[in-house]
Short mmCIF file of C-alpha atoms in Angstrom, two decimals:
data_model
loop_
_atom_site.label_atom_id
_atom_site.label_comp_id
_atom_site.label_asym_id
_atom_site.label_seq_id
_atom_site.Cartn_x
_atom_site.Cartn_y
_atom_site.Cartn_z
CA MET A 1 14.42 -12.56 8.78
CA SER A 2 11.23 -12.05 10.79
CA SER A 3 8.95 -9.10 10.15
CA ILE A 4 7.38 -6.83 12.74
CA LYS A 5 4.06 -8.57 12.05
CA ASP A 6 5.53 -11.82 13.43
CA LYS A 7 5.96 -10.13 16.84
CA ILE A 8 2.19 -9.73 17.25
CA ASP A 9 0.54 -12.15 19.68
CA LEU A 10 -2.53 -13.23 17.72
CA SER A 11 -4.13 -14.58 20.91
CA ARG A 12 -4.24 -11.07 22.46
CA LEU A 13 -5.44 -8.87 19.64
CA PRO A 14 -7.51 -5.77 20.43
CA GLU A 15 -11.11 -6.57 19.49
CA HIS A 16 -11.86 -3.01 18.39
CA ILE A 17 -9.40 -0.42 17.04
CA ALA A 18 -10.46 3.19 16.39
CA ILE A 19 -8.34 5.62 14.36
CA ILE A 20 -8.32 9.41 14.12
CA MET A 21 -6.92 9.77 10.60
CA ASP A 22 -5.07 13.08 10.83
CA GLY A 23 -2.53 14.83 8.64
CA ASN A 24 -3.80 14.59 5.06
CA GLY A 25 -3.50 18.34 4.54
CA ARG A 26 -0.10 18.66 6.25
CA TRP A 27 1.27 15.73 4.26
CA ALA A 28 0.14 17.34 0.99
CA LYS A 29 1.50 20.76 1.98
CA GLU A 30 4.91 19.32 2.78
CA LYS A 31 5.01 17.90 -0.74
CA GLY A 32 3.79 21.14 -2.34
CA TYR A 33 0.34 19.87 -3.29
CA PRO A 34 -3.20 21.07 -2.43
CA ARG A 35 -5.04 19.49 0.52
CA VAL A 36 -7.27 17.40 -1.75
CA PHE A 37 -4.16 15.54 -2.94
CA GLY A 38 -3.60 14.50 0.68
CA HIS A 39 -7.17 13.29 1.03
CA LYS A 40 -6.85 11.18 -2.12
CA ASN A 41 -3.71 9.53 -0.78
CA GLY A 42 -5.37 9.12 2.61
CA VAL A 43 -7.91 6.86 0.89
CA LYS A 44 -5.04 4.52 -0.01
CA SER A 45 -4.15 4.24 3.67
CA VAL A 46 -7.77 3.39 4.47
CA SER A 47 -7.61 0.45 2.04
CA VAL A 48 -4.22 -0.73 3.32
CA ILE A 49 -5.09 -0.55 7.03
CA THR A 50 -8.55 -2.08 6.57
CA GLU A 51 -6.94 -4.99 4.73
CA ALA A 52 -4.28 -5.35 7.44
CA ALA A 53 -6.91 -5.41 10.19
CA ALA A 54 -8.94 -8.02 8.33
CA GLU A 55 -5.87 -10.20 7.74
CA LEU A 56 -4.96 -10.17 11.44
CA GLY A 57 -8.48 -11.01 12.56
CA ILE A 58 -9.43 -7.69 14.17
CA LYS A 59 -13.20 -7.72 14.64
CA TYR A 60 -13.99 -3.97 14.55
CA LEU A 61 -12.23 -0.99 12.98
CA THR A 62 -13.68 2.51 13.35
CA LEU A 63 -12.29 5.33 11.20
CA TYR A 64 -12.95 9.02 11.93
CA VAL A 65 -13.62 10.12 8.36
CA PHE A 66 -15.48 13.42 8.66
CA SER A 67 -16.46 15.33 11.80
CA THR A 68 -19.36 17.72 12.26
CA GLU A 69 -16.73 20.45 12.66
CA ASN A 70 -15.36 19.60 9.21
CA TRP A 71 -18.48 21.15 7.66
CA GLY A 72 -16.85 24.48 8.52
CA ARG A 73 -13.99 23.89 6.08
CA PRO A 74 -13.90 25.76 2.74
CA LEU A 75 -16.81 24.69 0.51
CA GLU A 76 -14.46 23.64 -2.29
CA GLU A 77 -12.65 21.22 0.03
CA VAL A 78 -15.89 19.82 1.48
CA ASN A 79 -17.33 19.23 -1.98
CA ALA A 80 -14.12 17.52 -3.08
CA LEU A 81 -14.25 15.30 0.01
CA MET A 82 -17.86 14.32 -0.70
CA GLU A 83 -17.03 13.43 -4.31
CA LEU A 84 -14.01 11.47 -3.14
CA LEU A 85 -16.19 9.62 -0.64
CA VAL A 86 -18.70 8.57 -3.32
CA ASP A 87 -15.91 7.46 -5.65
CA SER A 88 -14.16 5.52 -2.88
CA ILE A 89 -17.33 3.69 -1.81
CA GLU A 90 -18.00 2.61 -5.39
CA LYS A 91 -14.45 1.27 -5.77
CA GLU A 92 -14.17 -0.34 -2.34
CA THR A 93 -17.47 -2.24 -2.26
CA VAL A 94 -16.02 -5.08 -4.36
CA ARG A 95 -12.92 -5.21 -2.14
CA LEU A 96 -15.07 -5.33 1.00
CA GLN A 97 -17.06 -8.23 -0.42
CA LYS A 98 -13.91 -10.08 -1.44
CA ASN A 99 -12.45 -9.73 2.07
CA ASN A 100 -15.72 -10.59 3.89
CA ILE A 101 -15.85 -7.09 5.46
CA ARG A 102 -19.12 -5.57 6.70
CA LEU A 103 -19.62 -1.80 6.46
CA MET A 104 -21.42 0.31 9.08
CA THR A 105 -21.65 4.05 9.71
CA ILE A 106 -22.19 6.34 12.70
CA GLY A 107 -22.94 10.06 12.66
CA ASP A 108 -25.47 12.66 11.58
CA LEU A 109 -25.90 11.13 8.13
CA ASN A 110 -28.85 13.38 7.27
CA ARG A 111 -26.35 16.20 6.68
CA LEU A 112 -24.57 14.22 3.95
CA PRO A 113 -25.52 14.82 0.30
CA GLU A 114 -28.20 12.42 -0.95
CA LYS A 115 -25.77 10.90 -3.47
CA VAL A 116 -23.36 10.00 -0.65
CA ARG A 117 -26.13 8.53 1.53
CA ASN A 118 -27.40 6.42 -1.34
CA LYS A 119 -23.95 4.98 -2.10
CA LEU A 120 -23.35 4.28 1.58
CA ASN A 121 -26.68 2.52 1.98
CA GLU A 122 -26.03 0.40 -1.11
CA CYS A 123 -22.67 -0.71 0.27
CA ILE A 124 -24.08 -1.33 3.75
CA ARG A 125 -26.85 -3.51 2.33
CA SER A 126 -24.55 -5.48 0.02
CA THR A 127 -22.04 -6.23 2.81
CA ALA A 128 -24.57 -6.83 5.61
CA GLY A 129 -24.10 -10.60 5.50
CA ASN A 130 -20.31 -10.53 5.73
CA THR A 131 -18.87 -12.08 8.88
CA GLY A 132 -15.26 -10.89 9.02
CA LEU A 133 -14.08 -7.43 10.04
CA THR A 134 -16.75 -4.79 10.70
CA LEU A 135 -15.58 -1.45 9.29
CA ILE A 136 -17.33 1.53 10.88
CA LEU A 137 -17.06 4.93 9.19
CA ALA A 138 -17.67 7.93 11.46
CA LEU A 139 -19.21 10.48 9.08
CA SER A 140 -20.55 13.89 10.06
CA TYR A 141 -19.84 12.66 13.58
CA SER A 142 -18.99 14.29 16.86
CA SER A 143 -19.12 12.68 20.26
CA ARG A 144 -20.82 15.61 21.98
CA TRP A 145 -23.56 15.49 19.32
CA GLU A 146 -23.95 11.74 19.89
CA ILE A 147 -24.15 12.15 23.68
CA LEU A 148 -26.64 15.01 23.28
CA GLN A 149 -28.91 12.82 21.14
CA ALA A 150 -28.68 10.04 23.73
CA VAL A 151 -29.64 12.44 26.55
CA LYS A 152 -32.62 13.74 24.56
CA ASN A 153 -33.82 10.21 23.81
CA ILE A 154 -33.42 9.08 27.41
CA THR A 155 -35.30 12.18 28.62
CA SER A 156 -38.11 11.47 26.16
CA ASP A 157 -38.38 7.85 27.31
CA VAL A 158 -38.45 8.95 30.97
CA GLN A 159 -41.26 11.41 30.18
CA GLN A 160 -43.17 8.63 28.42
CA LYS A 161 -42.53 6.41 31.46
CA LYS A 162 -40.70 3.82 29.33
CA ILE A 163 -37.85 3.97 31.83
CA ASN A 164 -37.50 5.04 35.45
CA PRO A 165 -34.82 7.68 36.25
CA ASP A 166 -33.49 5.37 38.96
CA ASP A 167 -32.80 2.75 36.27
CA ILE A 168 -30.35 4.98 34.37
CA THR A 169 -26.94 3.30 34.50
CA ASP A 170 -23.75 3.31 32.45
CA GLU A 171 -25.09 0.30 30.56
CA LEU A 172 -28.40 2.01 29.81
CA ILE A 173 -26.67 5.15 28.50
CA SER A 174 -24.44 2.98 26.31
CA SER A 175 -27.56 1.38 24.85
CA TYR A 176 -28.65 4.81 23.56
CA MET A 177 -25.35 5.45 21.78
CA LEU A 178 -24.89 4.91 18.04
CA THR A 179 -22.33 2.26 18.95
CA LYS A 180 -24.74 0.19 21.07
CA HIS A 181 -24.05 -2.95 19.02
CA ILE A 182 -20.28 -2.38 18.92
CA PRO A 183 -17.82 -3.07 21.78
CA ASP A 184 -15.88 -0.08 23.09
CA PRO A 185 -12.47 0.46 21.44
CA ASP A 186 -9.55 -1.30 23.08
CA LEU A 187 -7.05 0.83 21.18
CA LEU A 188 -7.35 4.39 19.84
CA ILE A 189 -4.72 5.51 17.32
CA ARG A 190 -4.12 9.11 16.23
CA THR A 191 -1.74 10.00 13.43
CA SER A 192 0.20 13.17 12.55
CA GLY A 193 1.64 14.00 15.97
CA GLU A 194 -1.43 15.66 17.49
CA ILE A 195 -2.11 14.55 21.06
CA ARG A 196 -5.82 15.15 21.53
CA ILE A 197 -9.12 13.29 21.06
CA SER A 198 -10.99 15.87 18.91
CA ASN A 199 -14.51 15.02 20.03
CA PHE A 200 -14.29 11.35 19.00
CA LEU A 201 -16.01 8.51 20.89
CA LEU A 202 -15.63 10.31 24.24
CA TRP A 203 -18.06 7.99 26.06
CA GLN A 204 -16.67 4.83 24.48
CA ILE A 205 -12.92 5.39 25.05
CA ALA A 206 -13.11 5.66 28.85
CA TYR A 207 -10.63 2.78 29.22
CA SER A 208 -9.12 2.61 25.74
CA GLU A 209 -5.36 2.51 25.31
CA LEU A 210 -4.11 5.54 23.34
CA TYR A 211 -1.37 5.46 20.70
CA PHE A 212 -0.01 8.59 19.02
CA THR A 213 2.34 8.59 16.04
CA GLU A 214 4.12 11.37 14.15
CA LYS A 215 3.26 9.69 10.82
CA HIS A 216 0.76 11.61 8.72
CA TRP A 217 -2.23 9.48 7.70
CA PRO A 218 -1.26 9.14 4.00
CA ALA A 219 2.10 7.73 5.16
CA PHE A 220 0.57 5.41 7.77
CA ARG A 221 1.03 1.86 6.50
CA LYS A 222 0.92 -1.70 7.80
CA GLU A 223 4.25 -1.56 9.66
CA GLU A 224 3.13 1.40 11.79
CA PHE A 225 -0.24 -0.29 12.35
CA TYR A 226 1.53 -3.44 13.57
CA LYS A 227 3.70 -1.30 15.89
CA SER A 228 0.61 0.18 17.50
CA ILE A 229 -0.79 -3.30 18.20
CA ILE A 230 2.51 -4.52 19.65
CA ASP A 231 2.62 -1.42 21.86
CA PHE A 232 -0.94 -2.18 22.97
CA GLN A 233 0.03 -5.74 23.87
CA HIS A 234 2.73 -4.43 26.22
CA ARG A 235 0.23 -2.33 28.20
CA ASP A 236 -1.11 -3.46 31.58
CA ARG A 237 -4.84 -2.80 31.30
CA ARG A 238 -6.40 -2.28 34.74
CA PHE A 239 -9.74 -0.67 33.80
CA GLY A 240 -9.46 1.59 36.85
CA LYS A 241 -9.00 -1.29 39.29
#
């Protein structure tokens, strides 16, 4: 009996998959638990899906972990998330090394607690030489913030005559983004039934294929991940042509 994984064409994998991991709180509420319980179980899905992506040979996986808007959540929940993040990084570093996974981050990291930044930097340094999947965590990230920073930096370079306004192209703007060394996502997945982008990689997903699932993130496992890739492989990508 063949599994759904066997239906994936390994010669036509998306190079870069981005995921909006939604539904931790709703999943916990449905089970009668506090939101933090959902976040803890969401970490399990991160491990499972990262491992699945690495096994298939996906080159880049970007996870929307914490948005700039999330700072507006109750302080107790934010603090719990930060502690969970530190704990998860400590536990996952060994797994990342074992699976030849490189860690990167994008976002306004200066807003993160020093303890979180230190743990992240340790993991980034220790996995820098890995050559398999690149796992990108979007932390304290919003796309409008990223685009605003790019505009400010371009304006500054124009004023300093490092670039000519007539030379500003799509490619030049992309080179000022935090993702300048990462290809744009081929596939964007959002869990938990919400059909919106929520300020995530707005510049980069211009021609990404979108996949929405009713599954809450803590319940999102390999089979649903494989389904999203199979769905992607049935799309006719025209890139506006």
